[in-house]
XYZ file of C-alpha atoms in Angstrom:
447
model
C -11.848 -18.785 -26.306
C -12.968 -16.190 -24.253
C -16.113 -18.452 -22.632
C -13.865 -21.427 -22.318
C -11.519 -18.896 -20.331
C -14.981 -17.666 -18.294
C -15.753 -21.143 -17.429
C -15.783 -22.159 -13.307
C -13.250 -24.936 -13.443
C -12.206 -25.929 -9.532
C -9.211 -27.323 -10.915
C -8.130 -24.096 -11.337
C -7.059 -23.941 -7.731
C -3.409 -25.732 -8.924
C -1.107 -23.301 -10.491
C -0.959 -22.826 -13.965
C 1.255 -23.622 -16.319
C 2.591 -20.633 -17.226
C 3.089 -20.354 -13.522
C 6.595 -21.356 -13.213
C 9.025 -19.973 -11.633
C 11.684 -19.617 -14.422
C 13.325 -16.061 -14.070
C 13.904 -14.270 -17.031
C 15.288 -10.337 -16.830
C 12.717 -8.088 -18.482
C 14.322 -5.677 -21.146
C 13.084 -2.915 -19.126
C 15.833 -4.340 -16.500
C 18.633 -4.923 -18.638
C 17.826 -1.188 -20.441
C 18.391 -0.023 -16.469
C 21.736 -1.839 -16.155
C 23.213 -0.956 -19.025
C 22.577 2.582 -18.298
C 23.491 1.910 -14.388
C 26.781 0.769 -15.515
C 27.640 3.691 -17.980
C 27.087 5.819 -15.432
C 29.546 4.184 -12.837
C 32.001 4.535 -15.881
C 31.668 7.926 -16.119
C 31.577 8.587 -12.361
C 34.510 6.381 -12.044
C 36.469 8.872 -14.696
C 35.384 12.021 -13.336
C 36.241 10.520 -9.733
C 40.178 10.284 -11.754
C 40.337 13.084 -12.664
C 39.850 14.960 -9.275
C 42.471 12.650 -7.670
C 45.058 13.432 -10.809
C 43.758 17.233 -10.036
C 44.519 17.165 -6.265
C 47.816 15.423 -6.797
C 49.610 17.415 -9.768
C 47.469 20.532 -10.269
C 46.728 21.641 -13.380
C 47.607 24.757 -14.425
C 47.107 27.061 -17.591
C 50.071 25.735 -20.057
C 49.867 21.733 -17.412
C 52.503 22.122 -15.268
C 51.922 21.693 -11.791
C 51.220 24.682 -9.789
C 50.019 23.901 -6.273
C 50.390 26.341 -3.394
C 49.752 25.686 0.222
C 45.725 26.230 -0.727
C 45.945 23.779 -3.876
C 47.396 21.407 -1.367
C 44.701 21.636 1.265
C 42.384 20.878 -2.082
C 44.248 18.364 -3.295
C 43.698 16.675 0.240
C 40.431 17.319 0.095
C 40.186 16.109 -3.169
C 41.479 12.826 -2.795
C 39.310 12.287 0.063
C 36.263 12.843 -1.685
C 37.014 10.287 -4.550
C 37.706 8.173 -1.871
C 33.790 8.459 -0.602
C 32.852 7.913 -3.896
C 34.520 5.223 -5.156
C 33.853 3.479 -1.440
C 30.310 4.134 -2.402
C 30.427 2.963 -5.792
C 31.645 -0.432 -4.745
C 28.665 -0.635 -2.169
C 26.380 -0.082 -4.441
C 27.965 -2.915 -6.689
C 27.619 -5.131 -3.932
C 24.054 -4.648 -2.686
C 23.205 -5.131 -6.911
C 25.120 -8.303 -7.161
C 23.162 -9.181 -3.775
C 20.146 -8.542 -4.858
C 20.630 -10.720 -8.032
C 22.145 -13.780 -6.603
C 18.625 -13.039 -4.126
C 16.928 -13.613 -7.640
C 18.590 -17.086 -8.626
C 15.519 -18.658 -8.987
C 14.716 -22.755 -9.652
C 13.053 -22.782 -12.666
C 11.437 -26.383 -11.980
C 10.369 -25.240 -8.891
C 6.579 -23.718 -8.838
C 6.114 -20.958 -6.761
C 4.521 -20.504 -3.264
C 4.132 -17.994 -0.778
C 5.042 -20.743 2.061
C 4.411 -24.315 3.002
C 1.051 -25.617 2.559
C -1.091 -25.226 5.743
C -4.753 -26.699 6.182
C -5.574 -26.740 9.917
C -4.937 -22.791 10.681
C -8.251 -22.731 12.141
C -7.276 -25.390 14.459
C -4.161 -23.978 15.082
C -4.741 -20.406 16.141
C -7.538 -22.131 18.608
C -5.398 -24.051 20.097
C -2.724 -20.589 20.171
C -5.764 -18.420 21.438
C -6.886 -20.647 24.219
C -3.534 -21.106 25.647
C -2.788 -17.248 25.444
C -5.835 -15.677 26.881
C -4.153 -12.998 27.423
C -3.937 -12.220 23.488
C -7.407 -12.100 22.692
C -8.661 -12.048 19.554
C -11.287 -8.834 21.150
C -10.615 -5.845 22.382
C -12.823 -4.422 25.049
C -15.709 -6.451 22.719
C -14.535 -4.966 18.942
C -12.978 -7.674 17.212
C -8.674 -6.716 17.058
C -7.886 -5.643 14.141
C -3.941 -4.664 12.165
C -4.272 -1.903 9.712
C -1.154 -2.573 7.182
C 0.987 -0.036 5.217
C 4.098 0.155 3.774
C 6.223 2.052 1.356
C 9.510 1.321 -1.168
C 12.596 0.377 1.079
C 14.419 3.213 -0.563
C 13.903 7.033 -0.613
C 11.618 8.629 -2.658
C 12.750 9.089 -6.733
C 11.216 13.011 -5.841
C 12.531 14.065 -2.503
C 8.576 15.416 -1.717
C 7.497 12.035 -1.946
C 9.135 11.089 1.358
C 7.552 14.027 3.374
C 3.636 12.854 2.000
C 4.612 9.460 2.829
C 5.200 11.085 6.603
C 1.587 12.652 6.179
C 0.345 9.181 4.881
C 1.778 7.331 8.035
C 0.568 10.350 10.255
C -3.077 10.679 9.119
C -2.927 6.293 9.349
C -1.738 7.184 13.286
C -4.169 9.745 13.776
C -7.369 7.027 12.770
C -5.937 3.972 14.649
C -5.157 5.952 17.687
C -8.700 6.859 17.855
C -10.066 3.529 17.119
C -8.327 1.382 18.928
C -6.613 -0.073 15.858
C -3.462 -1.288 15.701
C -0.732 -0.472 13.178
C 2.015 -2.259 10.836
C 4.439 -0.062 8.813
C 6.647 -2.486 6.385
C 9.302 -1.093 4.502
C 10.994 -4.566 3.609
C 10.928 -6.648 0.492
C 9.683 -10.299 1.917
C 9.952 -12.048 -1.456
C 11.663 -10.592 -3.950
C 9.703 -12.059 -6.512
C 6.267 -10.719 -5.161
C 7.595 -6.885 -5.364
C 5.459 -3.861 -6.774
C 1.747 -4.940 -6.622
C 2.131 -7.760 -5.062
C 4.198 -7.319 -2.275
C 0.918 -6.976 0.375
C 0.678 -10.645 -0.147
C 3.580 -12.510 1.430
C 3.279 -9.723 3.823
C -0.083 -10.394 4.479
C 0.100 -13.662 5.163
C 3.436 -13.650 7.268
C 1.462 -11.366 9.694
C -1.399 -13.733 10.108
C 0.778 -16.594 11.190
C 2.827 -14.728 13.360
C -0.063 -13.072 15.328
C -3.083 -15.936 16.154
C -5.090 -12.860 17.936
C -5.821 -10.998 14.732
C -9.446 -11.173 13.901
C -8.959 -8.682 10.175
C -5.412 -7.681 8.598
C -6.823 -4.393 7.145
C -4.564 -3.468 3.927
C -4.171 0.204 3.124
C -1.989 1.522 0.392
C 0.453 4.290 1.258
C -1.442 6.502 -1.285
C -4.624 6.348 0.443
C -5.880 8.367 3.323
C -8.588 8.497 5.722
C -10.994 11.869 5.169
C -13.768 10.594 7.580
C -12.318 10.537 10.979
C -15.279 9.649 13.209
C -16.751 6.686 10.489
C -16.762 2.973 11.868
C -15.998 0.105 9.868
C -19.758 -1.707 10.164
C -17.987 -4.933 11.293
C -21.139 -6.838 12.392
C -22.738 -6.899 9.161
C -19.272 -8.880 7.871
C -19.787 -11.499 10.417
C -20.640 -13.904 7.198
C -17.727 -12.468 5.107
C -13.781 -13.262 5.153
C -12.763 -10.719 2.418
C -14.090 -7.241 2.242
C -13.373 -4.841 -0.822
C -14.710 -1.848 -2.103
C -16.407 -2.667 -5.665
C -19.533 -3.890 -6.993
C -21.014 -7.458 -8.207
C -22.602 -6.342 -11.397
C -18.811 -5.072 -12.644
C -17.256 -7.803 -11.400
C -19.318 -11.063 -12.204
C -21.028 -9.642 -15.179
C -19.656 -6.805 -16.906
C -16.226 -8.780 -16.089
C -14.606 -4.982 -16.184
C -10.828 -4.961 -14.628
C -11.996 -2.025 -11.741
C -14.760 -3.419 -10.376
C -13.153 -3.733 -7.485
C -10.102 -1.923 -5.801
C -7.206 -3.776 -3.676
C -6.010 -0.789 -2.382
C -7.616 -0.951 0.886
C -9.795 -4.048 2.197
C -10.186 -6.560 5.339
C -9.389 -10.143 5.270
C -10.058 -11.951 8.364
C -7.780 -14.379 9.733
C -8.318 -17.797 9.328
C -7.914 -20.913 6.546
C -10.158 -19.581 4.016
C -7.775 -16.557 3.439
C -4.694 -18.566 3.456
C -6.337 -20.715 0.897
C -7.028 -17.366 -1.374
C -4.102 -15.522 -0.925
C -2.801 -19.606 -2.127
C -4.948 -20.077 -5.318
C -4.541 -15.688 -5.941
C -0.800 -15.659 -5.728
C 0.693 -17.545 -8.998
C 0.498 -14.562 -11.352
C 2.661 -12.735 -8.717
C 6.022 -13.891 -9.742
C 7.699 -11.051 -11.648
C 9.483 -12.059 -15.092
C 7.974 -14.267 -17.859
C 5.366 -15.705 -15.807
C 3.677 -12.609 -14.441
C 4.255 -10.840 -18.451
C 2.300 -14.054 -19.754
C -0.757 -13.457 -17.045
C -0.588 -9.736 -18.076
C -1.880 -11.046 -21.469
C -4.276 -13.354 -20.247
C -5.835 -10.850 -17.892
C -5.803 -8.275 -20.528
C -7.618 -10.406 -22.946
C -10.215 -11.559 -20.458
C -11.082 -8.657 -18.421
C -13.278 -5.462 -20.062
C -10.847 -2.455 -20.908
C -7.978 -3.779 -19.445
C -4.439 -1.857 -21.034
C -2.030 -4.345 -21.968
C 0.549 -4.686 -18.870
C 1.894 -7.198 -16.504
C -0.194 -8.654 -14.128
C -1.346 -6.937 -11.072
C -3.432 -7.995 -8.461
C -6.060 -6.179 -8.455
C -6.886 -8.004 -12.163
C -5.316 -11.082 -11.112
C -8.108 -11.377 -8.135
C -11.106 -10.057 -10.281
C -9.988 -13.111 -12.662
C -9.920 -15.512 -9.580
C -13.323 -14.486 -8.856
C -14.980 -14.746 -12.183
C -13.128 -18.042 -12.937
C -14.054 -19.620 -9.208
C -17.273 -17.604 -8.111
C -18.177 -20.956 -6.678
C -15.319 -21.587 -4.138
C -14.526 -17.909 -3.012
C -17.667 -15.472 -4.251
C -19.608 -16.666 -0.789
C -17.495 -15.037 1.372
C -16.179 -12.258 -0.529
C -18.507 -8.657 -0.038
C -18.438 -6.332 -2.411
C -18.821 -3.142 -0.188
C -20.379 0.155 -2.472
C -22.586 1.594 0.778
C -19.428 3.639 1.705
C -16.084 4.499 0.925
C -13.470 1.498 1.776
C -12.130 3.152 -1.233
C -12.834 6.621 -2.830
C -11.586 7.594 -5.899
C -9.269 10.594 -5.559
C -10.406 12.655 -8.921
C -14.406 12.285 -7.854
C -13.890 13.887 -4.301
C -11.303 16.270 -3.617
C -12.824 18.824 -5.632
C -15.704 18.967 -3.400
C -14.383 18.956 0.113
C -15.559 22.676 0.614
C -19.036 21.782 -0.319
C -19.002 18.848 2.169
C -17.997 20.978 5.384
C -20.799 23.355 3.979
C -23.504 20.910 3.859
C -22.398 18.023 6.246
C -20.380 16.981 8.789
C -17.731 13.351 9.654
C -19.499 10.583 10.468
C -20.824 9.471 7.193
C -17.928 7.563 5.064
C -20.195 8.086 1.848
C -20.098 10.767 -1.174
C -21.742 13.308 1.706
C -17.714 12.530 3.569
C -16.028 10.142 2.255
C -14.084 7.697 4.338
C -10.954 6.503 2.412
C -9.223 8.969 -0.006
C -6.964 6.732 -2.483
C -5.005 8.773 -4.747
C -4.836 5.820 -7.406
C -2.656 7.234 -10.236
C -0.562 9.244 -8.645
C 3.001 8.472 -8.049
C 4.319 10.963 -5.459
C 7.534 9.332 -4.984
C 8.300 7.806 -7.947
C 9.013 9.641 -11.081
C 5.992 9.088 -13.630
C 2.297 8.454 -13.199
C -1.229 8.805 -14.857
C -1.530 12.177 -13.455
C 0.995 15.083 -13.008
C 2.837 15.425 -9.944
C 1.925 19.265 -8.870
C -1.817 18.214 -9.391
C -1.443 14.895 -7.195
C 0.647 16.818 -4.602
C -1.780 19.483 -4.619
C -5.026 17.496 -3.920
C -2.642 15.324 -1.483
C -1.959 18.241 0.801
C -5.874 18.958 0.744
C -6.862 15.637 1.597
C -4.847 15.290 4.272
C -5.535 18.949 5.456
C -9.164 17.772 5.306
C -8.566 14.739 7.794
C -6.482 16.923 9.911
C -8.659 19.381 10.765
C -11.240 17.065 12.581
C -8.169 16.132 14.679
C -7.250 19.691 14.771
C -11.023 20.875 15.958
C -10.466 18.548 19.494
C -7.912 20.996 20.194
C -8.868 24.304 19.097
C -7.223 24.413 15.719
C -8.089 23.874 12.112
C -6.415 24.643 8.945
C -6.698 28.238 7.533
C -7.691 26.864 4.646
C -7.505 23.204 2.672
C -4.725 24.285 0.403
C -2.010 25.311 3.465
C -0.174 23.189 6.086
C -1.081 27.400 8.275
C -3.195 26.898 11.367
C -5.641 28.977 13.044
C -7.310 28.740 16.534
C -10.680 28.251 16.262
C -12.192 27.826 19.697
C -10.925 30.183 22.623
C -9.349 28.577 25.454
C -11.152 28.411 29.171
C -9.515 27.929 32.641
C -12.306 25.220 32.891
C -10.357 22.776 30.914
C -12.046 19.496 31.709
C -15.618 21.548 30.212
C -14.119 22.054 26.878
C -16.370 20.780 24.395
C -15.819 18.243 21.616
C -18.354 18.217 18.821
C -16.804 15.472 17.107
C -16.386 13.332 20.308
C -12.918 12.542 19.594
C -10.643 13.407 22.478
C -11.863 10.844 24.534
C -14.217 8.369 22.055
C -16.893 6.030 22.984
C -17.448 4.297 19.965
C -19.552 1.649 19.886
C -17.772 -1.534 18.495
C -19.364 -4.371 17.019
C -18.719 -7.990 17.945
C -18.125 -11.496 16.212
């Protein structure tokens, strides 16, 4: 069954048909509910009790014995059950929102928007009428780097403040690139959350901005350690989707991380609407993205038995349909579009020993994706302190080659401490700049 499910069928395009859109609440959800619900019950008769407190007292044998203090508590009191219970009922209503937002048709198969097949004309036309929105910037193709985080705050209130570092060290590499920057903390399509919410995100931004040459996606949990590296755009001139990965995992070993989706380039135009199309249908969360779990588990090497995600979902679009999409996807290895967290951080010392920025490989790796780690939720595949740890380094590592075009560095990797590093001079304007980042002159590639 496996071969017949290896086979390059074209067909395959259509959506399945365990791709429909029928909505059924995981136990997982209704677990979370039930417990959701006792807990408003018990906040609810706590919340009671303070307002019987502040209105009768209760006193050693229960007879009411409020002085002018008690009453000011009472008062008090009362007003705080108010807040509560006004909160409670909020939180009722943004639930009951959010579930009539999940009334799904079940005859209805899903899409991520109407079906377009003239984009290419399309953002011509848009480009040529708007010069001034051109699709190059001073000759480097214009590119959106795209990020995003949970719409709510952090399960671990640390989270929040290494999302802030995320966000900063994103700023820091765009600034000096000429990059521009997208920070989405909005649910587009409630179906398509977790994994897959990049994808209606992804594609919204492409419509809605004709002079985007590459949407670059970068998860929150990744950060850039390579400061002065260039994304070698010119040798993608053939390519529409670039990943870090390999071929021989991918097409022949058929292994679930040959290739990561936590950071990569698509380029703007029909062939990527026509992927993100023919990638999406095992998006949908519920039934149908449980039953692609097991298909993706059974056909991809090592794969852990789990819903789909898209990182498997894509590998499986690839294998499945090397012949319409494996021409234009590049499997980049040469540097680090993506750099595994556990491989690296341990050896940042050894790098500003031997080497300097500039390289994006295993001598300074470019991208520093903490894949695993779940800073701001409450569980992951690693724990927490170590994660947090090795995040604080990483960025600390980034930082400093900012830091160095001012005078400063870190004292060491491990503290957020600063130390000056080069003396200042009354000759300002002579002040030198190893790294050639307070005023770059990279050279940019063209398309």
């Amino acid at each position: 069954m496996r071969d017949n499910l290896m086979k390059i069928t074209p067909t395959m395009r259509v959506s399945p048909s365990w791709a429909g859109r029928a909505f059924v609440m995981p136990k997982s959800k209704q677990v979370y509910k039930t417990f959701n619900n006792l807990k408003i019950t018990l906040l609810c008769g706590f919340v009671t009790i303070l307002v019987l407190r502040g209105t009768i007292g209760i006193g050693s044998v229960g007879i009411a014995t409020q002085g002018k203090g008690d009453l000011s508590d009472g008062v008090h009191s009362r007003k705080e059950a108010a807040r509560v219970l006004s909160e409670l009922k909020e939180k009722n209503k943004m639930e009951a929102d959010e579930e009539a937002e999940q009334e799904i048709d079940p005859n209805k198969p899903y899409s991520l928007g109407p079906k377009i097949s003239d984009w290419d004309e399309q953002r011509q036309g848009w480009l040529k009428e708007h010069p001034q929105y051109s699709n190059l910037v001073n000759g480097m193709p214009r590119i959106l780097l795209v990020t995003g985080s949970q719409p709510k705050p952090c399960d671990n209130p640390v989270g929040d403040h290494y999302l802030l570092k995320s966000i900063k060290n994103k700023i820091d590499y765009c600034r000096l690139h000429n990059i521009e920057i997208f920070y989405n903390m909005a649910h587009l399509d409630t179906e398509m959350a977790g994994y897959w919410a990049k994808l209606p995100l992804i594609r919204k931004l492409m419509l809605s901005h004709p002079e985007l040459e590459w949407i670059w996606w970068m998860d929150s949990d990744a950060m850039f350690t390579d400061m002065v590296f260039e994304l070698p755009l010119d040798k993608y001139k053939e390519y529409n989707f670039i990943l870090h990965g390999w071929d021989e995992l991918v097409y022949n070993k058929k292994t679930w991380i040959g290739l990561n989706t936590g950071s990569f380039l698509l380029r703007n135009c029909q062939w990527s609407l026509d992927i993100l199309d023919a990638w999406s249908p095992m998006g949908p969360k519920g039934k149908v993205r449980n039953e692609a779990g097991k298909l993706l588990s059974g056909t991809l090497a090592g794969r852990p038995d789990f819903e789909a995600d898209d990182q498997s979902a894509l590998i499986y679009l690839l294998i499945t349909q090397k012949v319409l999409w494996g021409e234009k996807v590049y499997l980049e290895s040469s540097y680090y579009l993506h750099g595994y967290w556990v491989v690296l951080v341990e050896k940042y010392e050894e790098m500003i020993e031997k080497h300097h920025p500039g390289f994006g490989d295993d001598r300074w790796p470019f991208v520093t994706h903490f894949v695993g780690c779940k800073p701001c939720g409450s569980f992951g595949d690693y724990p927490v302190e170590r994660c947090l740890k090795q995040m604080e380094r990483a960025f600390n590592f980034g930082d400093d080659q900012i830091l160095r075009t001012y005078g400063f560095q870190h004292q060491n990797l491990g503290t957020p401490k600063v130390k000056r590093v080069i003396n200042g001079t009354a000759h300002a304007t002579t002040a030198q700049d190893d790294l050639n980042l307070t005023h770059p002159s990279f050279k940019s590639a063209t398309v």
